[in-house]
GROMACS .gro file of C-alpha atoms in nm:
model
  311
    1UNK     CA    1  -8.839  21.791  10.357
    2UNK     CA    2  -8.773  21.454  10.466
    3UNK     CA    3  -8.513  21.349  10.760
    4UNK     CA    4  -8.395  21.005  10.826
    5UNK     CA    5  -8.375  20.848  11.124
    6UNK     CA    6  -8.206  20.524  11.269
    7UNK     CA    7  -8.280  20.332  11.599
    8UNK     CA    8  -8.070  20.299  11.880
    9UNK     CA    9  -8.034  20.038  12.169
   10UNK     CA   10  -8.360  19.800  12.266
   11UNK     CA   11  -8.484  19.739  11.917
   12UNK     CA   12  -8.280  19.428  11.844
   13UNK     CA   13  -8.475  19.065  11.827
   14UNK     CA   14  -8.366  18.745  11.704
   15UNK     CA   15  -8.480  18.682  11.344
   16UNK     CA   16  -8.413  19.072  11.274
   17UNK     CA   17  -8.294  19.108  10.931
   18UNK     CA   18  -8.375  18.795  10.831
   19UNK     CA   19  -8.663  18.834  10.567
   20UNK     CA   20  -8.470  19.103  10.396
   21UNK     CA   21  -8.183  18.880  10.392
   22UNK     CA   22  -8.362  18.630  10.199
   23UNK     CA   23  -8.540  18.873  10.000
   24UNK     CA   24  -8.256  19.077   9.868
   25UNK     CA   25  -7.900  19.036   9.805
   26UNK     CA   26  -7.789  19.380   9.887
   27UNK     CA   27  -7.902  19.287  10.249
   28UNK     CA   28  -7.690  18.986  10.215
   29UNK     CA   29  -7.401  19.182  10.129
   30UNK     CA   30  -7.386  19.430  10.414
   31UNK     CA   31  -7.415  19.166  10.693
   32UNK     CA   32  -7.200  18.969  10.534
   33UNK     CA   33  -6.947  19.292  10.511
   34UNK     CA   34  -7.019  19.370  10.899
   35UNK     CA   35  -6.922  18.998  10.992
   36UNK     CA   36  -6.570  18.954  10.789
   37UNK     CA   37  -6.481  19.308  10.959
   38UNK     CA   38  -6.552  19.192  11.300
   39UNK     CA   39  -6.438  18.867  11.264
   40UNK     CA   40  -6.784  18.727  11.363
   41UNK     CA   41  -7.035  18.564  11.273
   42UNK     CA   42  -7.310  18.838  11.427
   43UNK     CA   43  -7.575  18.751  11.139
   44UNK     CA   44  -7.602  18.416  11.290
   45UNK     CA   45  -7.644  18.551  11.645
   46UNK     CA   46  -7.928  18.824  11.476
   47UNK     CA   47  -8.080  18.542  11.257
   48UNK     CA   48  -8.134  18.240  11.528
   49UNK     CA   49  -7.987  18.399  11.890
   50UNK     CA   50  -7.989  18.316  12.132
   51UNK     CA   51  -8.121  18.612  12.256
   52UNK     CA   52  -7.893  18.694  12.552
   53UNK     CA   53  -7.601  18.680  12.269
   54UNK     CA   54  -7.793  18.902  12.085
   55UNK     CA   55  -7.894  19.206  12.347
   56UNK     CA   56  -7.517  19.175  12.476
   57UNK     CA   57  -7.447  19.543  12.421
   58UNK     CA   58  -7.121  19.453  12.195
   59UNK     CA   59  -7.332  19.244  11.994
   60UNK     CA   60  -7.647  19.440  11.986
   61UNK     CA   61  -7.503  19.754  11.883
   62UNK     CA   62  -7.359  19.633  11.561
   63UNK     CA   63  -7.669  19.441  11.500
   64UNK     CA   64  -7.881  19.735  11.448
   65UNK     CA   65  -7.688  19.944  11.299
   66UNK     CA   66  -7.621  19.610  11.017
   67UNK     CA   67  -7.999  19.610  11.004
   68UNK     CA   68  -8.075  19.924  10.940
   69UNK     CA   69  -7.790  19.993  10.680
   70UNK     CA   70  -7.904  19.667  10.490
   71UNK     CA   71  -8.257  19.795  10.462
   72UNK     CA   72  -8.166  20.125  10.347
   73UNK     CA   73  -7.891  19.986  10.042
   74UNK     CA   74  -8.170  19.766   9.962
   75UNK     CA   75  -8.413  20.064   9.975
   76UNK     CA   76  -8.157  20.242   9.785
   77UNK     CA   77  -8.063  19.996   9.474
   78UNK     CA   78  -8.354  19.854   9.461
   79UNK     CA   79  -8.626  20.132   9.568
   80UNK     CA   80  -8.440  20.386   9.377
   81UNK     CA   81  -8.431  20.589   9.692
   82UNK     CA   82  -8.097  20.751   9.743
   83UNK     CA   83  -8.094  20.893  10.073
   84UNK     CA   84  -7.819  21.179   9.939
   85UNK     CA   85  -8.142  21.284   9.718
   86UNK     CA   86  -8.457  21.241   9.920
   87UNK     CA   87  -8.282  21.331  10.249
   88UNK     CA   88  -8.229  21.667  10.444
   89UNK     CA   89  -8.068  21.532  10.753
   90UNK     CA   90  -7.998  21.246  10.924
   91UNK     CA   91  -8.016  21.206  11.291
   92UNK     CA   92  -8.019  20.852  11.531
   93UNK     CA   93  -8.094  20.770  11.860
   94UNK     CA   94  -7.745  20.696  12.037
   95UNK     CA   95  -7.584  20.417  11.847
   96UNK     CA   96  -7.805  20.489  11.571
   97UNK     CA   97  -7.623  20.809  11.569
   98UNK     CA   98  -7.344  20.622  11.409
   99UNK     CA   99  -7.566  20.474  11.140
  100UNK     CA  100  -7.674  20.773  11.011
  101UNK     CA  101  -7.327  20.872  10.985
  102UNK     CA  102  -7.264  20.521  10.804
  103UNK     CA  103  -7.561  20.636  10.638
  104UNK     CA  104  -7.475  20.969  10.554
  105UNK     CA  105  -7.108  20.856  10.378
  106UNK     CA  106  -6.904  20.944  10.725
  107UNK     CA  107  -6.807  20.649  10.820
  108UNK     CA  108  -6.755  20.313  10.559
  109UNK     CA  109  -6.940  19.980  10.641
  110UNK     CA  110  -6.675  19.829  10.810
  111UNK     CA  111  -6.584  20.075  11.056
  112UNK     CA  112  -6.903  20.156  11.180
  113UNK     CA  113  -6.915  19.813  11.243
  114UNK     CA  114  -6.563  19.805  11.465
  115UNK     CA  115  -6.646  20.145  11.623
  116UNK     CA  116  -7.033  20.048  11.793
  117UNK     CA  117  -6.820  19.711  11.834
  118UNK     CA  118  -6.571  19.888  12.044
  119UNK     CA  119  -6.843  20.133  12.193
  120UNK     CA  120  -7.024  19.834  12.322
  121UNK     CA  121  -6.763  19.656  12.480
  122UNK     CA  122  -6.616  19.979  12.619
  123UNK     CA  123  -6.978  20.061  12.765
  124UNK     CA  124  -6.971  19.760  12.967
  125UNK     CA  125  -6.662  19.738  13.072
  126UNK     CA  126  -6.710  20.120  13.247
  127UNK     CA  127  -6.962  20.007  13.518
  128UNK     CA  128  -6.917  19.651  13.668
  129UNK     CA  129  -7.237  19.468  13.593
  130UNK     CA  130  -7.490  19.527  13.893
  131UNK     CA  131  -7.366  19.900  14.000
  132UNK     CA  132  -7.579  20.049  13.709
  133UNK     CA  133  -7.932  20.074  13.662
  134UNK     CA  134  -8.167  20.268  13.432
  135UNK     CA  135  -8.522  20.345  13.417
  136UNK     CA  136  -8.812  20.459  13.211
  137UNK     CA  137  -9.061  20.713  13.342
  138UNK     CA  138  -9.403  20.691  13.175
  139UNK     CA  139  -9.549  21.041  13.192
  140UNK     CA  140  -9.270  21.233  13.253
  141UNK     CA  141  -9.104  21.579  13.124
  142UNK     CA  142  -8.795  21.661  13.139
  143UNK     CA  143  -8.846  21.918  13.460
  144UNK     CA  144  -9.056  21.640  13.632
  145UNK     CA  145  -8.748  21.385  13.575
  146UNK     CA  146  -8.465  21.608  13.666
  147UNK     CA  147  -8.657  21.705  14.026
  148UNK     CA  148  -8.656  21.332  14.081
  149UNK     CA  149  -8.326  21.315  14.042
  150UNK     CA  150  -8.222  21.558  14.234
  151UNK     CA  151  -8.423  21.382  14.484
  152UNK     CA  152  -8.311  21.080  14.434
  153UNK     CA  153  -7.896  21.072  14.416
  154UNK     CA  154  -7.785  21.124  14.744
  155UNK     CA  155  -7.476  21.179  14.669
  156UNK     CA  156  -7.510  20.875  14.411
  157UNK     CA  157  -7.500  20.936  14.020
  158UNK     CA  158  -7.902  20.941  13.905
  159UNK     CA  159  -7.884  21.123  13.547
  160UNK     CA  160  -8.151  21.198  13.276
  161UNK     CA  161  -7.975  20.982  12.973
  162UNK     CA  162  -8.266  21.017  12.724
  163UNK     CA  163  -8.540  21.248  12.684
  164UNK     CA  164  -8.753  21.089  12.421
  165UNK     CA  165  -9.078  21.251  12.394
  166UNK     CA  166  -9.327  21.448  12.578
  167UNK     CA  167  -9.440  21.165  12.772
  168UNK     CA  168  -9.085  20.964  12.831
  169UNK     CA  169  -8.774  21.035  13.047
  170UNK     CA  170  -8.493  20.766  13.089
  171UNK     CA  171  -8.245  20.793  13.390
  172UNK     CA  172  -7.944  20.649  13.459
  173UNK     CA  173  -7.680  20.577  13.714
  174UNK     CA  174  -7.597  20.394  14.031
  175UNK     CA  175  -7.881  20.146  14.083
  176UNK     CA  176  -7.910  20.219  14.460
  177UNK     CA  177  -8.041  20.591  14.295
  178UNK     CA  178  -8.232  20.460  14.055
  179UNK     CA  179  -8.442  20.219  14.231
  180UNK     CA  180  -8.501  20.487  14.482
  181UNK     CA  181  -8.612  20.722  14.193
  182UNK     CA  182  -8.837  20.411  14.031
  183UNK     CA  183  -8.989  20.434  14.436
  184UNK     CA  184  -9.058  20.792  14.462
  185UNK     CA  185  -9.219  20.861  14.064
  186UNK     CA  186  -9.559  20.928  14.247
  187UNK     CA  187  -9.426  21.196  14.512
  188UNK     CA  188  -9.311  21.387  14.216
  189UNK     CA  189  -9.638  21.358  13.925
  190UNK     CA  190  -9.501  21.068  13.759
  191UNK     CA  191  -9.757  20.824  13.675
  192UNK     CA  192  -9.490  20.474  13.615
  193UNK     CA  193  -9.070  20.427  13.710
  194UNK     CA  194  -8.988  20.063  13.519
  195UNK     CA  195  -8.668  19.941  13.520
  196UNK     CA  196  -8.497  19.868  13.217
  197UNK     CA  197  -8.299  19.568  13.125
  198UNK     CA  198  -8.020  19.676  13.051
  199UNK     CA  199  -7.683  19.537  13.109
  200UNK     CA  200  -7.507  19.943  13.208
  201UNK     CA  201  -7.631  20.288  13.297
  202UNK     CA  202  -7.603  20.419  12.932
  203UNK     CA  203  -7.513  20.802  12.888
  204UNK     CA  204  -7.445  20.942  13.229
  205UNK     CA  205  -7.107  20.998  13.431
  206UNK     CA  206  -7.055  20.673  13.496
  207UNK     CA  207  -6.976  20.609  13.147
  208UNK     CA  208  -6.658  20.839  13.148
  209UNK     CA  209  -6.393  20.552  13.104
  210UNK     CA  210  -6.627  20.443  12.784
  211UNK     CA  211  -6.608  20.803  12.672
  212UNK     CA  212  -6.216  20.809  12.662
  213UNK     CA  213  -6.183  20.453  12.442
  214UNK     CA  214  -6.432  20.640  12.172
  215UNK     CA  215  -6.208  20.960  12.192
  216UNK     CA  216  -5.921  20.752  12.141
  217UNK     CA  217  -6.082  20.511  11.833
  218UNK     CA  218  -6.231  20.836  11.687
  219UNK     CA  219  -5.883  20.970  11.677
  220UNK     CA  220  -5.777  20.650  11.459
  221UNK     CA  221  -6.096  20.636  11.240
  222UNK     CA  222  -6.238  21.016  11.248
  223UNK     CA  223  -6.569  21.051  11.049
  224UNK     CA  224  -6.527  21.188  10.693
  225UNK     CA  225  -6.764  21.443  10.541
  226UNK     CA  226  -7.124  21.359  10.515
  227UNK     CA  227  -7.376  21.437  10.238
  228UNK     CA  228  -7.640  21.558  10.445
  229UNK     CA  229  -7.635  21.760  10.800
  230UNK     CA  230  -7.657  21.569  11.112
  231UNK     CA  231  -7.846  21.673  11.398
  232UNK     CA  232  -7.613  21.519  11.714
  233UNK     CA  233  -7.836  21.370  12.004
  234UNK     CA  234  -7.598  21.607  12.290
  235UNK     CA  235  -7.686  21.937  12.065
  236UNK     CA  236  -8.035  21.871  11.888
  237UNK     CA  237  -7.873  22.108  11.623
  238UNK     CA  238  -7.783  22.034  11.288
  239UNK     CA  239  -7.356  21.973  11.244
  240UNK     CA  240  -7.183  21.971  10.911
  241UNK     CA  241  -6.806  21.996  10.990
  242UNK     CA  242  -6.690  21.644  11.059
  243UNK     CA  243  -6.447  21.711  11.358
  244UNK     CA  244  -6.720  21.906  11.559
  245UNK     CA  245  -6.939  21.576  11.495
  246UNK     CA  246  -6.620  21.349  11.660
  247UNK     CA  247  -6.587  21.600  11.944
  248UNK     CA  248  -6.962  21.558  11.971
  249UNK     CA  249  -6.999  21.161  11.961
  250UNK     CA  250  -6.720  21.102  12.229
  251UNK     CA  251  -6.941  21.350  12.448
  252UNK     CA  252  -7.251  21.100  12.333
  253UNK     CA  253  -7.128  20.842  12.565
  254UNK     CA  254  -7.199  21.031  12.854
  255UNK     CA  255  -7.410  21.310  12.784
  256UNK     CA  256  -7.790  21.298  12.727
  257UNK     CA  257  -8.018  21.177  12.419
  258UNK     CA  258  -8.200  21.493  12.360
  259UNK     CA  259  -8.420  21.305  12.114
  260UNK     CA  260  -8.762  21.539  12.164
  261UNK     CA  261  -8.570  21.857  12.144
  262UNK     CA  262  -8.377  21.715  11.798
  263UNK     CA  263  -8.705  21.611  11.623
  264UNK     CA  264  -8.841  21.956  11.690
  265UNK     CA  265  -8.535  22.116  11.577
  266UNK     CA  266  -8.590  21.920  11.243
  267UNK     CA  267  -8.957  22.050  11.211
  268UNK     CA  268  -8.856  22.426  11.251
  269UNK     CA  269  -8.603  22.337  11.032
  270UNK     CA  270  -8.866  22.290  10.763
  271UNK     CA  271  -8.894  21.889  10.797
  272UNK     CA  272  -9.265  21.714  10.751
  273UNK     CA  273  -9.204  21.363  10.702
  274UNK     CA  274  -8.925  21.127  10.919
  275UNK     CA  275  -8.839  20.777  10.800
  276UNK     CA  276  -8.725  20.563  11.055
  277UNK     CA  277  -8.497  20.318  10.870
  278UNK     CA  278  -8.448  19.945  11.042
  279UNK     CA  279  -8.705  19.959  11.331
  280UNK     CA  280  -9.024  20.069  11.441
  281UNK     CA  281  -8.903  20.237  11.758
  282UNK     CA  282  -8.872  20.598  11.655
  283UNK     CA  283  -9.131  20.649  11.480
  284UNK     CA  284  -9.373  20.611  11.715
  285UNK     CA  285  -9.177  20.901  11.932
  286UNK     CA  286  -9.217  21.126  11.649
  287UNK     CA  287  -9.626  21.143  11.634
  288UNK     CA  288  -9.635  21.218  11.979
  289UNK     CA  289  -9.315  21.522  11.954
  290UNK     CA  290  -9.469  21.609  11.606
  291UNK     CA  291  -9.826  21.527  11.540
  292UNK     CA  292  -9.792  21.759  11.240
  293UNK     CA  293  -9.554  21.574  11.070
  294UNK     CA  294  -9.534  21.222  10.890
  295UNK     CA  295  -9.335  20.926  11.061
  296UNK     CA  296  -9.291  20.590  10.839
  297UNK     CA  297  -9.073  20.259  10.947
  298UNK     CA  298  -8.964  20.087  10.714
  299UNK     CA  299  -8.836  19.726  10.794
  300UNK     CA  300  -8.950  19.471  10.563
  301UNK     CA  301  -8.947  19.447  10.216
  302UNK     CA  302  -9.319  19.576  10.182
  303UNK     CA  303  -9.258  19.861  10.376
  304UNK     CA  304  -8.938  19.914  10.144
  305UNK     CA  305  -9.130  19.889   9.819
  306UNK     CA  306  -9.436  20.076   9.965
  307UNK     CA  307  -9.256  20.400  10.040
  308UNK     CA  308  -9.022  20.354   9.697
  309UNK     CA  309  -9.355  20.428   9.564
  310UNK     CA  310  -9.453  20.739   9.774
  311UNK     CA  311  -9.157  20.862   9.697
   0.00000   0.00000   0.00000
């Protein structure tokens, strides 16, 4: 069984996209779709920067979700790999979430676009800019990472926002608790605490206000039904009924990534291969959750033709 799987925040650059825009038209078509429904000209800004335009969150969001849907319809009509075929689930890492669901038939082009649009912008707006912080611990578990928060808050917010693989905890919160948490990593068997930079402390409390402007949008644009089961990053479990899965992504915003326990849940559930779709972020994560299983990324047109074969 194969699951498919689409990045989330950090795996934009400048130039993304734009082989497979030259390669294919299909590619062409879907960022030109994503810029004439924000009323932007975001290819550009993912084609030639500049680069803080780019890793704005409002900006970046829609960027990789654009890139990853282009290389799957191009995958798709031109790989003859439909993902309603080959897939068994679907699953992304926070924003990528949404692509899947994109992906999956839930949501059209176009809103997907306005919805991580909105989701970015609401994001930022939740925490003034210098209040948040977040940080990656480098040989970390989830027990080790939650006793350094604990540690850590003082009566602050200090959150585990993604726990990505055996090896890799991200926190989040006020940056007076995370800095203190990056300080105390070796006091509690962590070997590294490195700041991220990010521009807001992504899936913790904090993000509340963000939380309430996706369970109002969601309300206007609720996701449709989806071909294949999802398995939602605040559940790890697979969801088929469309308004548990908007319940679900409004409690996204705050709530943590659990992106280990997920790709284990889609082993027991019988899957042996993932195909990261749009990045080579993911995959990575998956050989060190699941050595037992395949990961592939596929982000140029080589790696598109290469697994058309294999499949």
């Amino acid at each position: 069984m194969i699951a498919f799987i689409f990045p989330g925040q950090g795996s934009q650059k400048v130039g993304m996209g734009t082989d497979l825009a030259a390669a294919s038209s299909h590619a062409r078509e879907v960022f030109q779709e994503v810029d004439d429904a924000l009323g932007q000209n975001l290819s550009k800004i993912m084609a030639e920067g500049p680069e803080d335009q780019l890793t704005l969150t409002e900006n970046a969001q829609p960027a990789i979700m654009a890139n990853a849907i282009a290389t799957l319809r191009v995958l798709e009509k031109e790989g003859g790999v439909t993902l309603a075929d080959k897939g068994a689930f679907v699953a992304g890492h926070s924003l990528g979430e949404y692509t899947a669901l994109c992906a999956a038939g839930a949501f059209s082009l176009a809103d997907t676009a306005r919805l991580l649009k909105l989701r970015g912008q609401a994001m930022q707006a939740a925490v003034p800019v210098g209040e948040g912080a977040m940080a990656a611990l480098l040989g970390a578990d989830l027990e080790k990472a939650q006793a350094l928060c604990d540690a850590a808050a003082e009566g602050e917010v200090c959150q585990v926002a993604n726990d990505n693989d055996p090896g890799q905890v991200v926190i989040s919160g006020h940056k007076g608790a995370i800095e203190r948490a990056a300080g105390m990593v070796k006091d509690h068997g962590i070997k590294r605490g490195i700041l991220l930079p990010v521009s807001a402390p992504f899936h913790c409390s904090l993000m509340q206000p963000a939380a309430d402007a996706m369970a109002a949008a969601l309300a206007d644009c609720p996701p449709q039904a989806f071909t294949v089961p999802i398995y939602a990053n605040v559940t790890a479990a697979a969801v088929t009924d469309p308004a548990e899965e908007q319940r679900l992504l409004v409690e996204q915003v705050t709530g943590r990534v659990r992106w280990r326990e997920s790709v284990l849940a889609m082993q027991a559930a019988g899957v042996t291969r993932f195909v990261e779709v749009g990045g080579k972020v993911l995959g990575p994560m998956v050989r060190k959750i699941a050595p037992d299983c395949t990961a592939t990324s596929v982000v140029t047109m080589d790696d598109i033709e290469a697994l058309a074969k294999e499949l």
